[in-house]
């Protein structure tokens, strides 16, 4: 009976489980990390979202998932603002181990010089600051190919384009956040959308690195975004739809729809998705083959 009462008390306060970490670090003032292991068959609980999962090595024999929490993640003095020239040294130090960091620094300089890309696309660079130190950086461009995205991907599963203005769509090119503050990833993304006045973000992943869409880096918030499935395309007979003289009709679709791009995977995030919790599943499932059944099983 005593065990049952204690279990009920913990379950009722799971949403405030961070308070247990505050008290735990007070009991051990000389410790900076809190580490715990979770079996693969344990269901998701709120405390798990505050920790950072450690990727196991390929030949590990440990039958548990390892999670780590740093003491500094208890700090709540985190602000998000537009970057300035004074942030140059902090940004370079933050992205020193990131792939394509040269492209991130180049976009940061381009933002300081013109606030837009070379082709005139608006460009924004934001930083997250805690205790006067830069802990995160994000580079967002205004999305100009919304018609192409809408016609080639099932975006209506997540948003209604008629409810959004053209300037409320952005493309996420760079996103870096120190691993200590990964539990503030959603907060950082929400603040970026609020400051940029955007309600929808996109991120493209090209399977061929030699044909990039543009200079982008691997973002660290991909697990908070949703992948959008591609839409089956219509093969338009453009010569017949145009009509021949003396006919004046032109039934061809918009050039933004029929133009060709290298195939890429599309990830999406909007304000509504930032408030929806995701369930962490640590079960190990091996899927053999890349058939349609296997892919549909992974998606479901």
mmCIF file of C-alpha atoms in Angstrom:
data_model
loop_
_atom_site.group_PDB
_atom_site.id
_atom_site.type_symbol
_atom_site.label_atom_id
_atom_site.label_comp_id
_atom_site.label_asym_id
_atom_site.label_seq_id
_atom_site.Cartn_x
_atom_site.Cartn_y
_atom_site.Cartn_z
ATOM 1 C CA UNK A 1 0.000 0.000 0.000
ATOM 2 C CA UNK A 2 2.829 2.400 0.756
ATOM 3 C CA UNK A 3 4.456 1.664 -2.600
ATOM 4 C CA UNK A 4 1.152 2.320 -4.392
ATOM 5 C CA UNK A 5 0.701 5.681 -2.666
ATOM 6 C CA UNK A 6 4.197 6.791 -3.581
ATOM 7 C CA UNK A 7 3.696 5.713 -7.158
ATOM 8 C CA UNK A 8 0.484 7.725 -7.449
ATOM 9 C CA UNK A 9 2.202 10.800 -6.004
ATOM 10 C CA UNK A 10 4.991 10.606 -8.573
ATOM 11 C CA UNK A 11 2.586 10.022 -11.445
ATOM 12 C CA UNK A 12 0.467 13.024 -10.497
ATOM 13 C CA UNK A 13 3.513 15.317 -10.595
ATOM 14 C CA UNK A 14 5.225 13.959 -13.698
ATOM 15 C CA UNK A 15 4.701 17.222 -15.557
ATOM 16 C CA UNK A 16 6.792 18.964 -12.887
ATOM 17 C CA UNK A 17 9.485 16.287 -12.828
ATOM 18 C CA UNK A 18 12.183 18.893 -13.421
ATOM 19 C CA UNK A 19 11.769 19.878 -9.776
ATOM 20 C CA UNK A 20 13.274 16.514 -8.810
ATOM 21 C CA UNK A 21 16.396 17.356 -10.801
ATOM 22 C CA UNK A 22 16.759 20.706 -9.053
ATOM 23 C CA UNK A 23 16.690 19.007 -5.669
ATOM 24 C CA UNK A 24 18.978 16.199 -6.850
ATOM 25 C CA UNK A 25 21.737 18.626 -7.868
ATOM 26 C CA UNK A 26 21.343 20.421 -4.540
ATOM 27 C CA UNK A 27 22.008 17.126 -2.744
ATOM 28 C CA UNK A 28 25.139 16.574 -4.829
ATOM 29 C CA UNK A 29 26.661 20.049 -5.341
ATOM 30 C CA UNK A 30 29.867 18.691 -6.856
ATOM 31 C CA UNK A 31 28.101 16.877 -9.719
ATOM 32 C CA UNK A 32 27.331 18.423 -13.103
ATOM 33 C CA UNK A 33 25.696 15.520 -14.924
ATOM 34 C CA UNK A 34 22.739 13.273 -14.189
ATOM 35 C CA UNK A 35 22.793 9.940 -16.019
ATOM 36 C CA UNK A 36 20.209 7.181 -16.044
ATOM 37 C CA UNK A 37 19.472 4.132 -18.172
ATOM 38 C CA UNK A 38 16.092 3.034 -19.478
ATOM 39 C CA UNK A 39 15.156 -0.444 -20.748
ATOM 40 C CA UNK A 40 13.928 -0.602 -24.315
ATOM 41 C CA UNK A 41 10.426 -1.701 -23.340
ATOM 42 C CA UNK A 42 9.758 1.191 -20.924
ATOM 43 C CA UNK A 43 6.957 3.505 -22.022
ATOM 44 C CA UNK A 44 7.525 7.206 -22.543
ATOM 45 C CA UNK A 45 7.287 9.610 -19.577
ATOM 46 C CA UNK A 46 7.727 13.420 -19.310
ATOM 47 C CA UNK A 47 11.095 13.319 -17.543
ATOM 48 C CA UNK A 48 12.590 11.595 -20.589
ATOM 49 C CA UNK A 49 12.027 14.707 -22.727
ATOM 50 C CA UNK A 50 14.383 16.762 -20.562
ATOM 51 C CA UNK A 51 17.331 14.437 -21.124
ATOM 52 C CA UNK A 52 19.565 13.954 -24.142
ATOM 53 C CA UNK A 53 19.778 10.467 -25.591
ATOM 54 C CA UNK A 54 23.291 9.132 -26.112
ATOM 55 C CA UNK A 55 23.688 7.337 -29.433
ATOM 56 C CA UNK A 56 25.020 3.830 -28.733
ATOM 57 C CA UNK A 57 28.000 2.462 -30.564
ATOM 58 C CA UNK A 58 27.347 -0.220 -33.197
ATOM 59 C CA UNK A 59 28.841 -3.087 -31.186
ATOM 60 C CA UNK A 60 27.480 -2.184 -27.783
ATOM 61 C CA UNK A 61 26.059 -4.982 -25.635
ATOM 62 C CA UNK A 62 24.135 -2.744 -23.212
ATOM 63 C CA UNK A 63 20.414 -3.536 -23.309
ATOM 64 C CA UNK A 64 19.418 -0.073 -22.106
ATOM 65 C CA UNK A 65 19.149 3.430 -23.502
ATOM 66 C CA UNK A 66 21.429 5.993 -21.841
ATOM 67 C CA UNK A 67 20.214 9.542 -21.184
ATOM 68 C CA UNK A 68 22.234 12.489 -19.865
ATOM 69 C CA UNK A 69 21.186 15.795 -18.316
ATOM 70 C CA UNK A 70 23.580 18.668 -17.601
ATOM 71 C CA UNK A 71 23.166 20.938 -14.621
ATOM 72 C CA UNK A 72 23.306 24.051 -16.813
ATOM 73 C CA UNK A 73 20.050 22.995 -18.523
ATOM 74 C CA UNK A 74 18.215 24.073 -15.366
ATOM 75 C CA UNK A 75 18.955 27.691 -16.238
ATOM 76 C CA UNK A 76 15.950 29.537 -17.632
ATOM 77 C CA UNK A 77 17.654 32.809 -18.546
ATOM 78 C CA UNK A 78 17.539 32.071 -22.291
ATOM 79 C CA UNK A 79 16.758 34.756 -24.846
ATOM 80 C CA UNK A 80 16.508 34.614 -28.641
ATOM 81 C CA UNK A 81 17.388 37.676 -30.715
ATOM 82 C CA UNK A 82 18.713 38.744 -34.085
ATOM 83 C CA UNK A 83 22.450 38.275 -34.468
ATOM 84 C CA UNK A 84 24.908 41.159 -34.571
ATOM 85 C CA UNK A 85 28.553 41.643 -35.502
ATOM 86 C CA UNK A 86 29.549 41.075 -31.869
ATOM 87 C CA UNK A 87 28.322 37.458 -32.116
ATOM 88 C CA UNK A 88 30.952 36.450 -34.688
ATOM 89 C CA UNK A 89 33.377 34.811 -32.268
ATOM 90 C CA UNK A 90 30.641 32.995 -30.340
ATOM 91 C CA UNK A 91 29.049 31.613 -33.516
ATOM 92 C CA UNK A 92 32.370 30.381 -34.871
ATOM 93 C CA UNK A 93 33.104 28.577 -31.614
ATOM 94 C CA UNK A 94 29.629 27.020 -31.500
ATOM 95 C CA UNK A 95 29.765 25.586 -35.026
ATOM 96 C CA UNK A 96 33.423 24.586 -35.021
ATOM 97 C CA UNK A 97 32.542 20.844 -35.267
ATOM 98 C CA UNK A 98 29.525 21.094 -37.571
ATOM 99 C CA UNK A 99 29.610 19.904 -41.150
ATOM 100 C CA UNK A 100 29.404 22.726 -43.721
ATOM 101 C CA UNK A 101 30.199 25.267 -41.017
ATOM 102 C CA UNK A 102 31.822 27.448 -43.675
ATOM 103 C CA UNK A 103 28.434 27.838 -45.365
ATOM 104 C CA UNK A 104 26.825 28.812 -42.073
ATOM 105 C CA UNK A 105 29.440 31.470 -41.400
ATOM 106 C CA UNK A 106 29.103 32.734 -44.981
ATOM 107 C CA UNK A 107 25.323 33.099 -44.591
ATOM 108 C CA UNK A 108 25.864 34.883 -41.284
ATOM 109 C CA UNK A 109 28.177 37.401 -43.001
ATOM 110 C CA UNK A 110 25.704 37.795 -45.870
ATOM 111 C CA UNK A 111 22.984 38.618 -43.355
ATOM 112 C CA UNK A 112 25.119 41.303 -41.720
ATOM 113 C CA UNK A 113 25.955 42.869 -45.071
ATOM 114 C CA UNK A 114 22.611 42.937 -46.885
ATOM 115 C CA UNK A 115 19.931 41.151 -44.792
ATOM 116 C CA UNK A 116 19.101 39.134 -47.898
ATOM 117 C CA UNK A 117 20.606 36.522 -50.178
ATOM 118 C CA UNK A 118 22.443 37.187 -53.415
ATOM 119 C CA UNK A 119 19.246 36.621 -55.442
ATOM 120 C CA UNK A 120 17.265 39.038 -53.260
ATOM 121 C CA UNK A 121 15.650 36.472 -50.942
ATOM 122 C CA UNK A 122 15.228 37.830 -47.391
ATOM 123 C CA UNK A 123 17.672 36.233 -44.960
ATOM 124 C CA UNK A 124 17.549 36.144 -41.147
ATOM 125 C CA UNK A 125 20.152 34.949 -38.649
ATOM 126 C CA UNK A 126 19.141 34.458 -35.009
ATOM 127 C CA UNK A 127 21.055 33.418 -31.905
ATOM 128 C CA UNK A 128 20.058 31.959 -28.547
ATOM 129 C CA UNK A 129 21.902 33.457 -25.580
ATOM 130 C CA UNK A 130 22.222 32.207 -22.009
ATOM 131 C CA UNK A 131 24.312 34.004 -19.390
ATOM 132 C CA UNK A 132 25.892 36.193 -22.108
ATOM 133 C CA UNK A 133 27.028 33.114 -24.060
ATOM 134 C CA UNK A 134 25.745 31.994 -27.451
ATOM 135 C CA UNK A 135 24.247 28.525 -27.183
ATOM 136 C CA UNK A 136 22.400 28.340 -30.505
ATOM 137 C CA UNK A 137 22.237 29.809 -33.990
ATOM 138 C CA UNK A 138 19.681 29.532 -36.800
ATOM 139 C CA UNK A 139 19.637 30.849 -40.376
ATOM 140 C CA UNK A 140 16.264 31.106 -42.129
ATOM 141 C CA UNK A 141 15.451 32.212 -45.655
ATOM 142 C CA UNK A 142 12.072 33.254 -46.942
ATOM 143 C CA UNK A 143 10.501 30.411 -48.932
ATOM 144 C CA UNK A 144 9.701 31.424 -52.517
ATOM 145 C CA UNK A 145 8.763 28.000 -53.942
ATOM 146 C CA UNK A 146 5.564 27.427 -51.976
ATOM 147 C CA UNK A 147 3.600 26.597 -55.157
ATOM 148 C CA UNK A 148 6.099 23.893 -56.046
ATOM 149 C CA UNK A 149 6.022 22.459 -52.513
ATOM 150 C CA UNK A 150 2.243 22.503 -52.421
ATOM 151 C CA UNK A 151 1.941 20.706 -55.773
ATOM 152 C CA UNK A 152 4.656 18.095 -55.143
ATOM 153 C CA UNK A 153 4.079 17.237 -51.464
ATOM 154 C CA UNK A 154 1.039 16.467 -49.315
ATOM 155 C CA UNK A 155 1.270 19.664 -47.294
ATOM 156 C CA UNK A 156 -2.504 19.816 -46.763
ATOM 157 C CA UNK A 157 -2.079 17.027 -44.207
ATOM 158 C CA UNK A 158 -0.523 19.598 -41.857
ATOM 159 C CA UNK A 159 -1.551 23.138 -42.891
ATOM 160 C CA UNK A 160 -4.079 25.003 -45.005
ATOM 161 C CA UNK A 161 -2.214 27.230 -47.429
ATOM 162 C CA UNK A 162 -5.190 29.561 -47.748
ATOM 163 C CA UNK A 163 -4.776 30.513 -44.067
ATOM 164 C CA UNK A 164 -1.155 31.626 -44.502
ATOM 165 C CA UNK A 165 0.332 34.678 -46.138
ATOM 166 C CA UNK A 166 3.145 34.245 -48.695
ATOM 167 C CA UNK A 167 5.666 35.811 -46.309
ATOM 168 C CA UNK A 168 4.867 33.376 -43.469
ATOM 169 C CA UNK A 169 6.809 30.494 -45.038
ATOM 170 C CA UNK A 170 10.508 30.068 -44.361
ATOM 171 C CA UNK A 171 13.245 27.613 -45.267
ATOM 172 C CA UNK A 172 15.526 26.471 -42.473
ATOM 173 C CA UNK A 173 19.099 26.342 -43.762
ATOM 174 C CA UNK A 174 21.141 26.128 -40.573
ATOM 175 C CA UNK A 175 20.273 25.254 -36.997
ATOM 176 C CA UNK A 176 22.775 24.498 -34.243
ATOM 177 C CA UNK A 177 22.171 24.223 -30.513
ATOM 178 C CA UNK A 178 24.618 23.057 -27.893
ATOM 179 C CA UNK A 179 23.808 19.589 -26.609
ATOM 180 C CA UNK A 180 23.449 20.871 -23.044
ATOM 181 C CA UNK A 181 20.286 22.793 -23.957
ATOM 182 C CA UNK A 182 18.586 20.336 -26.308
ATOM 183 C CA UNK A 183 15.480 20.442 -24.110
ATOM 184 C CA UNK A 184 14.994 24.054 -25.283
ATOM 185 C CA UNK A 185 14.964 23.174 -28.984
ATOM 186 C CA UNK A 186 11.228 23.752 -29.407
ATOM 187 C CA UNK A 187 11.445 27.008 -27.491
ATOM 188 C CA UNK A 188 14.229 28.186 -29.802
ATOM 189 C CA UNK A 189 12.187 27.263 -32.901
ATOM 190 C CA UNK A 190 9.063 29.008 -31.619
ATOM 191 C CA UNK A 191 11.014 32.167 -30.886
ATOM 192 C CA UNK A 192 12.598 32.075 -34.340
ATOM 193 C CA UNK A 193 9.173 31.894 -35.982
ATOM 194 C CA UNK A 194 7.840 34.648 -33.746
ATOM 195 C CA UNK A 195 10.703 37.059 -34.457
ATOM 196 C CA UNK A 196 10.660 36.314 -38.199
ATOM 197 C CA UNK A 197 6.848 36.485 -38.267
ATOM 198 C CA UNK A 198 6.672 33.067 -39.857
ATOM 199 C CA UNK A 199 4.202 30.295 -39.178
ATOM 200 C CA UNK A 200 5.705 27.488 -41.252
ATOM 201 C CA UNK A 201 9.264 26.215 -41.688
ATOM 202 C CA UNK A 202 10.686 23.773 -44.237
ATOM 203 C CA UNK A 203 13.902 21.824 -44.431
ATOM 204 C CA UNK A 204 15.098 19.954 -47.511
ATOM 205 C CA UNK A 205 17.342 16.892 -47.473
ATOM 206 C CA UNK A 206 18.961 15.995 -50.774
ATOM 207 C CA UNK A 207 20.130 12.361 -51.018
ATOM 208 C CA UNK A 208 22.894 13.375 -53.419
ATOM 209 C CA UNK A 209 25.444 15.590 -51.714
ATOM 210 C CA UNK A 210 27.048 16.490 -55.029
ATOM 211 C CA UNK A 211 23.814 18.174 -56.197
ATOM 212 C CA UNK A 212 22.737 20.305 -53.205
ATOM 213 C CA UNK A 213 19.666 22.497 -53.296
ATOM 214 C CA UNK A 214 21.740 25.231 -51.721
ATOM 215 C CA UNK A 215 24.426 25.464 -49.123
ATOM 216 C CA UNK A 216 22.709 23.977 -46.081
ATOM 217 C CA UNK A 217 23.971 22.155 -43.022
ATOM 218 C CA UNK A 218 22.574 19.240 -41.067
ATOM 219 C CA UNK A 219 20.177 20.718 -38.535
ATOM 220 C CA UNK A 220 19.939 19.362 -34.994
ATOM 221 C CA UNK A 221 16.166 19.793 -34.705
ATOM 222 C CA UNK A 222 15.129 17.250 -37.323
ATOM 223 C CA UNK A 223 13.518 14.986 -34.717
ATOM 224 C CA UNK A 224 11.053 17.783 -33.879
ATOM 225 C CA UNK A 225 9.940 18.156 -37.504
ATOM 226 C CA UNK A 226 7.627 15.911 -39.523
ATOM 227 C CA UNK A 227 8.432 14.409 -42.886
ATOM 228 C CA UNK A 228 5.992 15.230 -45.670
ATOM 229 C CA UNK A 229 5.204 12.481 -48.161
ATOM 230 C CA UNK A 230 5.551 13.296 -51.875
ATOM 231 C CA UNK A 231 2.523 13.678 -54.108
ATOM 232 C CA UNK A 232 2.042 11.692 -57.297
ATOM 233 C CA UNK A 233 2.687 13.951 -60.237
ATOM 234 C CA UNK A 234 0.756 14.518 -63.442
ATOM 235 C CA UNK A 235 2.694 14.364 -66.690
ATOM 236 C CA UNK A 236 1.446 17.405 -68.543
ATOM 237 C CA UNK A 237 1.537 17.445 -72.379
ATOM 238 C CA UNK A 238 2.716 21.047 -72.484
ATOM 239 C CA UNK A 239 2.773 21.265 -76.283
ATOM 240 C CA UNK A 240 -0.883 20.273 -76.563
ATOM 241 C CA UNK A 241 -2.033 22.438 -73.676
ATOM 242 C CA UNK A 242 -0.496 25.537 -75.197
ATOM 243 C CA UNK A 243 -2.480 25.314 -78.395
ATOM 244 C CA UNK A 244 -1.436 26.271 -81.897
ATOM 245 C CA UNK A 245 -2.060 29.443 -83.797
ATOM 246 C CA UNK A 246 -4.523 30.974 -84.451
ATOM 247 C CA UNK A 247 -5.737 29.593 -81.083
ATOM 248 C CA UNK A 248 -5.085 31.945 -78.194
ATOM 249 C CA UNK A 249 -5.850 29.663 -75.249
ATOM 250 C CA UNK A 250 -3.074 28.487 -72.932
ATOM 251 C CA UNK A 251 -4.002 25.737 -70.479
ATOM 252 C CA UNK A 252 -0.494 25.029 -69.273
ATOM 253 C CA UNK A 253 -0.012 25.001 -65.486
ATOM 254 C CA UNK A 254 2.049 27.599 -63.702
ATOM 255 C CA UNK A 255 5.812 27.480 -64.393
ATOM 256 C CA UNK A 256 6.381 27.125 -60.639
ATOM 257 C CA UNK A 257 4.608 23.764 -60.761
ATOM 258 C CA UNK A 258 6.224 22.168 -63.813
ATOM 259 C CA UNK A 259 9.808 23.303 -63.205
ATOM 260 C CA UNK A 260 12.312 20.588 -62.405
ATOM 261 C CA UNK A 261 14.230 20.213 -59.145
ATOM 262 C CA UNK A 262 16.470 17.380 -57.948
ATOM 263 C CA UNK A 263 14.392 15.035 -55.760
ATOM 264 C CA UNK A 264 14.624 15.782 -52.056
ATOM 265 C CA UNK A 265 12.977 14.820 -48.776
ATOM 266 C CA UNK A 266 10.857 17.557 -47.227
ATOM 267 C CA UNK A 267 10.517 18.184 -43.482
ATOM 268 C CA UNK A 268 8.003 20.618 -42.064
ATOM 269 C CA UNK A 269 7.272 22.420 -38.800
ATOM 270 C CA UNK A 270 4.560 24.889 -37.839
ATOM 271 C CA UNK A 271 3.494 26.542 -34.601
ATOM 272 C CA UNK A 272 0.892 23.904 -33.859
ATOM 273 C CA UNK A 273 3.405 21.067 -34.139
ATOM 274 C CA UNK A 274 5.765 22.753 -31.678
ATOM 275 C CA UNK A 275 3.144 22.315 -28.948
ATOM 276 C CA UNK A 276 2.324 18.688 -29.719
ATOM 277 C CA UNK A 277 4.368 16.212 -27.650
ATOM 278 C CA UNK A 278 6.134 13.339 -29.345
ATOM 279 C CA UNK A 279 6.264 9.875 -27.837
ATOM 280 C CA UNK A 280 9.728 8.389 -27.525
ATOM 281 C CA UNK A 281 9.811 4.733 -28.607
ATOM 282 C CA UNK A 282 13.006 2.900 -27.671
ATOM 283 C CA UNK A 283 11.879 -0.501 -28.920
ATOM 284 C CA UNK A 284 14.327 -2.086 -31.306
ATOM 285 C CA UNK A 285 12.692 -3.225 -34.534
ATOM 286 C CA UNK A 286 14.673 -4.491 -37.510
ATOM 287 C CA UNK A 287 13.076 -4.013 -40.925
ATOM 288 C CA UNK A 288 14.659 -6.016 -43.742
ATOM 289 C CA UNK A 289 14.280 -4.733 -47.278
ATOM 290 C CA UNK A 290 12.991 -1.502 -48.803
ATOM 291 C CA UNK A 291 9.674 -2.700 -50.187
ATOM 292 C CA UNK A 292 6.470 -0.694 -50.080
ATOM 293 C CA UNK A 293 5.258 -2.787 -47.138
ATOM 294 C CA UNK A 294 8.427 -2.076 -45.161
ATOM 295 C CA UNK A 295 8.278 1.648 -45.838
ATOM 296 C CA UNK A 296 4.583 1.877 -44.938
ATOM 297 C CA UNK A 297 5.288 -0.013 -41.711
ATOM 298 C CA UNK A 298 8.010 2.462 -40.730
ATOM 299 C CA UNK A 299 5.808 5.445 -41.559
ATOM 300 C CA UNK A 300 2.927 4.116 -39.458
#
